[in-house]
Amino acid sequence: QVQLQESGPGLVKPSETLSLTCTVSGGSVSSGSYYWNWIRQPPGKGLEWIGYFYSSGSTNYNPSLKSRVTISVDTSKNHFALKLSSVTAADTAVYYCARDDPGYGSSWSFWGQGTLVTVSS
Amino acid sequence: SYELTQPPSVSVSPGQTASITCSGHKLGNKDVFWYQQKPGQPPVLVIYQDTKRPSGIPERFSGSNSGNTAILTISGTQAMDEADYYCQAWDSFTAVFGGGTKLTVL
């Protein structure tokens, strides 16, 4: 059973770059055909999909964030990463990493516990 | 951009049936997924591809999708079902969530 765990700074200054990693255990980021996703949730608000890295090497991002987002995979560390540049207070959120389960369509069965990132000076 | 609309809140008495709607343009032509989220926890998939239940999800959870509306139905609602529920679909390779519905069991 694959498990995901987010990590990274809990506080980021405005205009800087938010960087998070999602460590994968019980599986490999380099095996299979999976979508490795980032999803966020501002405090008290709903879910917003950020984007994914597909096992083939392709990426796809939410158009509303596309100019600021990069999702990449590091196979040597068995993790995937999120970078979000030029952050503002509106980027304050719990950030989740998630992976699909091909048996359940294009949905997300595997989630990390989430990590809160606050954007503040 | 594509939008999914959910009622902010739904209330139901224990043992009764709760219905949560999700509306979007020609939503019936898309696969709809439903997630349950309890406070401080990540979402859990409860319905995929409109009507299917993942392993481990109780039979009281069911879904439908036709026209412009998808519906999540919880039959015989239990106190443990109190949570936020989000519908989700894909549009032009972009994942879109509804705003979420807070289900209160009282």
Short mmCIF file of C-alpha atoms in Angstrom, two decimals:
data_model
loop_
_atom_site.label_atom_id
_atom_site.label_comp_id
_atom_site.label_asym_id
_atom_site.label_seq_id
_atom_site.Cartn_x
_atom_site.Cartn_y
_atom_site.Cartn_z
CA GLN A 1 0.00 0.00 0.00
CA VAL A 2 1.58 3.26 -1.08
CA GLN A 3 1.89 6.01 1.52
CA LEU A 4 2.59 9.67 0.93
CA GLN A 5 4.07 12.28 3.26
CA GLU A 6 4.43 15.98 2.58
CA SER A 7 7.29 18.01 3.98
CA GLY A 8 8.63 21.51 3.68
CA PRO A 9 8.67 24.94 5.32
CA GLY A 10 5.51 25.94 7.14
CA LEU A 11 6.16 29.63 6.63
CA VAL A 12 7.06 31.38 3.39
CA LYS A 13 7.51 35.11 2.80
CA PRO A 14 5.46 36.95 0.19
CA SER A 15 7.05 37.02 -3.29
CA GLU A 16 9.25 34.02 -2.47
CA THR A 17 8.98 30.45 -3.77
CA LEU A 18 7.09 27.76 -1.89
CA SER A 19 8.83 24.40 -2.10
CA LEU A 20 7.35 21.12 -0.86
CA THR A 21 8.22 17.49 -1.31
CA CYS A 22 6.09 14.38 -1.12
CA THR A 23 7.96 11.26 -0.04
CA VAL A 24 6.58 8.01 -1.35
CA SER A 25 6.81 4.77 0.60
CA GLY A 26 5.46 1.36 -0.30
CA GLY A 27 6.01 2.09 -3.96
CA SER A 28 8.25 3.84 -6.44
CA VAL A 29 7.72 7.12 -8.26
CA SER A 30 9.50 5.61 -11.23
CA SER A 31 7.44 2.47 -11.65
CA GLY A 32 3.98 1.99 -13.06
CA SER A 33 1.80 4.52 -14.85
CA TYR A 34 0.60 6.92 -12.22
CA TYR A 35 -0.35 10.55 -11.81
CA TRP A 36 1.46 12.27 -8.95
CA ASN A 37 -0.67 15.24 -7.88
CA TRP A 38 -0.66 18.30 -5.68
CA ILE A 39 -3.93 19.65 -4.29
CA ARG A 40 -4.41 22.48 -1.83
CA GLN A 41 -7.06 23.75 0.56
CA PRO A 42 -7.06 27.26 2.04
CA PRO A 43 -8.11 27.30 5.69
CA GLY A 44 -11.86 26.85 5.96
CA LYS A 45 -12.29 26.65 2.20
CA GLY A 46 -12.59 24.08 -0.56
CA LEU A 47 -10.15 21.97 -2.52
CA GLU A 48 -8.13 23.23 -5.48
CA TRP A 49 -6.18 20.99 -7.83
CA ILE A 50 -2.71 22.32 -8.57
CA GLY A 51 -1.38 19.84 -11.10
CA TYR A 52 0.29 16.50 -11.72
CA PHE A 53 3.41 14.82 -12.96
CA TYR A 54 2.67 11.71 -15.00
CA SER A 55 4.99 8.72 -15.02
CA SER A 56 5.77 9.28 -18.71
CA GLY A 57 7.40 12.57 -17.75
CA SER A 58 4.60 14.88 -18.78
CA THR A 59 3.06 17.50 -16.53
CA ASN A 60 -0.29 19.28 -16.44
CA TYR A 61 -1.17 22.29 -14.33
CA ASN A 62 -4.25 24.20 -13.29
CA PRO A 63 -4.47 27.10 -15.77
CA SER A 64 -5.03 29.50 -12.87
CA LEU A 65 -1.60 28.62 -11.43
CA LYS A 66 0.27 27.45 -14.49
CA SER A 67 2.61 30.42 -14.77
CA ARG A 68 3.89 29.88 -11.22
CA VAL A 69 3.91 26.09 -10.76
CA THR A 70 6.46 23.38 -11.36
CA ILE A 71 5.96 19.74 -10.36
CA SER A 72 8.88 17.38 -10.72
CA VAL A 73 10.01 13.92 -9.65
CA ASP A 74 13.28 12.87 -8.05
CA THR A 75 13.62 9.14 -8.56
CA SER A 76 16.82 8.93 -6.50
CA LYS A 77 14.95 10.17 -3.45
CA ASN A 78 11.65 8.54 -4.38
CA HIS A 79 9.76 11.76 -4.00
CA PHE A 80 8.01 14.37 -6.07
CA ALA A 81 8.11 18.09 -5.54
CA LEU A 82 6.05 21.24 -5.87
CA LYS A 83 7.41 24.69 -6.49
CA LEU A 84 5.10 27.69 -6.48
CA SER A 85 6.71 31.02 -7.19
CA SER A 86 5.79 34.60 -6.29
CA VAL A 87 3.52 33.55 -3.46
CA THR A 88 1.01 35.83 -1.77
CA ALA A 89 -1.26 35.43 1.24
CA ALA A 90 -3.80 33.80 -1.09
CA ASP A 91 -1.45 30.84 -1.37
CA THR A 92 -1.79 30.08 2.33
CA ALA A 93 -3.27 26.60 2.45
CA VAL A 94 -2.93 22.99 3.47
CA TYR A 95 -1.07 21.32 0.63
CA TYR A 96 -1.78 17.68 -0.11
CA CYS A 97 0.03 15.27 -2.36
CA ALA A 98 -2.05 12.51 -3.89
CA ARG A 99 -1.79 9.63 -6.31
CA ASP A 100 -4.38 8.01 -8.49
CA ASP A 101 -5.49 4.40 -8.38
CA PRO A 102 -6.04 3.21 -11.95
CA GLY A 103 -8.68 0.82 -10.71
CA TYR A 104 -10.79 3.77 -9.66
CA GLY A 105 -10.61 5.91 -12.76
CA SER A 106 -8.96 9.29 -12.71
CA SER A 107 -9.50 9.74 -8.98
CA TRP A 108 -7.21 9.98 -6.00
CA SER A 109 -7.16 7.08 -3.57
CA PHE A 110 -3.86 7.83 -1.92
CA TRP A 111 -3.32 11.07 -0.05
CA GLY A 112 -0.75 12.49 2.28
CA GLN A 113 -1.90 13.97 5.58
CA GLY A 114 -1.32 17.48 4.29
CA THR A 115 0.99 20.25 5.39
CA LEU A 116 -0.02 23.81 6.23
CA VAL A 117 1.94 26.52 4.50
CA THR A 118 1.43 30.08 5.64
CA VAL A 119 2.53 33.00 3.51
CA SER A 120 3.44 35.90 5.73
CA SER A 121 6.27 38.32 6.34
CA SER B 1 -13.46 27.82 -16.97
CA TYR B 2 -15.69 24.94 -15.94
CA GLU B 3 -17.59 25.24 -12.69
CA LEU B 4 -19.27 22.78 -10.35
CA THR B 5 -21.92 24.05 -7.95
CA GLN B 6 -22.88 22.41 -4.67
CA PRO B 7 -25.19 23.58 -1.89
CA PRO B 8 -23.12 24.88 1.04
CA SER B 9 -24.96 22.76 3.56
CA VAL B 10 -27.37 19.87 3.89
CA SER B 11 -28.97 18.60 7.07
CA VAL B 12 -30.38 15.15 7.69
CA SER B 13 -31.76 13.20 10.62
CA PRO B 14 -30.04 9.94 11.60
CA GLY B 15 -31.39 7.02 9.62
CA GLN B 16 -32.81 9.23 6.88
CA THR B 17 -31.57 9.73 3.34
CA ALA B 18 -29.25 12.61 2.47
CA SER B 19 -28.86 13.87 -1.08
CA ILE B 20 -26.09 16.21 -2.14
CA THR B 21 -26.24 17.73 -5.60
CA CYS B 22 -23.45 18.85 -7.90
CA SER B 23 -24.33 20.89 -10.98
CA GLY B 24 -22.31 21.73 -14.06
CA HIS B 25 -22.80 22.26 -17.77
CA LYS B 26 -23.43 18.86 -19.42
CA LEU B 27 -22.01 17.19 -16.33
CA GLY B 28 -23.70 13.95 -17.36
CA ASN B 29 -21.10 13.65 -20.12
CA LYS B 30 -18.27 13.55 -17.60
CA ASP B 31 -17.16 11.13 -14.91
CA VAL B 32 -17.94 12.50 -11.46
CA PHE B 33 -16.06 11.63 -8.29
CA TRP B 34 -17.14 12.29 -4.71
CA TYR B 35 -14.85 12.81 -1.75
CA GLN B 36 -15.66 12.87 1.95
CA GLN B 37 -13.51 15.01 4.22
CA LYS B 38 -13.62 15.11 7.99
CA PRO B 39 -11.94 17.87 10.01
CA GLY B 40 -8.16 17.71 10.01
CA GLN B 41 -8.07 14.76 7.60
CA PRO B 42 -7.38 14.37 3.90
CA PRO B 43 -10.31 13.61 1.60
CA VAL B 44 -11.47 10.05 1.09
CA LEU B 45 -12.91 8.81 -2.21
CA VAL B 46 -16.45 7.51 -1.69
CA ILE B 47 -17.78 7.36 -5.27
CA TYR B 48 -15.92 7.16 -8.57
CA GLN B 49 -17.11 7.25 -12.17
CA ASP B 50 -20.56 8.51 -11.14
CA THR B 51 -21.89 5.40 -9.43
CA LYS B 52 -19.11 3.08 -8.27
CA ARG B 53 -18.01 2.52 -4.70
CA PRO B 54 -14.36 1.88 -3.85
CA SER B 55 -13.54 -1.09 -1.70
CA GLY B 56 -14.36 -0.42 1.94
CA ILE B 57 -17.00 2.24 1.32
CA PRO B 58 -20.37 1.30 2.83
CA GLU B 59 -23.24 0.38 0.55
CA ARG B 60 -25.29 3.28 1.90
CA PHE B 61 -23.24 5.57 -0.35
CA SER B 62 -24.47 5.76 -3.93
CA GLY B 63 -24.24 8.15 -6.84
CA SER B 64 -25.95 9.14 -10.05
CA ASN B 65 -25.18 11.54 -12.87
CA SER B 66 -27.43 12.74 -15.66
CA GLY B 67 -27.98 15.91 -17.61
CA ASN B 68 -26.41 18.75 -15.68
CA THR B 69 -26.59 17.22 -12.20
CA ALA B 70 -24.78 14.55 -10.24
CA ILE B 71 -26.16 13.39 -6.92
CA LEU B 72 -24.50 11.71 -3.97
CA THR B 73 -27.03 9.81 -1.89
CA ILE B 74 -26.42 8.49 1.59
CA SER B 75 -29.12 6.09 2.72
CA GLY B 76 -29.65 5.42 6.40
CA THR B 77 -27.31 8.28 7.30
CA GLN B 78 -25.21 7.75 10.39
CA ALA B 79 -23.56 10.23 12.71
CA MET B 80 -20.17 9.18 11.34
CA ASP B 81 -21.22 10.47 7.90
CA GLU B 82 -21.15 14.06 9.13
CA ALA B 83 -18.44 15.65 7.01
CA ASP B 84 -17.73 17.89 4.05
CA TYR B 85 -18.40 16.36 0.65
CA TYR B 86 -16.82 17.48 -2.60
CA CYS B 87 -17.72 16.53 -6.14
CA GLN B 88 -14.99 16.56 -8.76
CA ALA B 89 -14.76 16.17 -12.53
CA TRP B 90 -12.21 16.63 -15.27
CA ASP B 91 -12.63 19.28 -17.93
CA SER B 92 -10.05 19.80 -20.66
CA PHE B 93 -7.46 17.89 -18.64
CA THR B 94 -8.07 20.11 -15.62
CA ALA B 95 -9.49 18.75 -12.37
CA VAL B 96 -12.36 20.83 -11.06
CA PHE B 97 -13.92 20.61 -7.60
CA GLY B 98 -17.28 21.77 -6.41
CA GLY B 99 -17.25 24.20 -3.52
CA GLY B 100 -18.14 21.50 -1.03
CA THR B 101 -21.22 20.65 1.01
CA LYS B 102 -21.23 20.39 4.78
CA LEU B 103 -23.45 17.49 5.78
CA THR B 104 -24.89 17.83 9.27
CA VAL B 105 -26.51 14.84 10.92
CA LEU B 106 -28.88 15.98 13.64
#
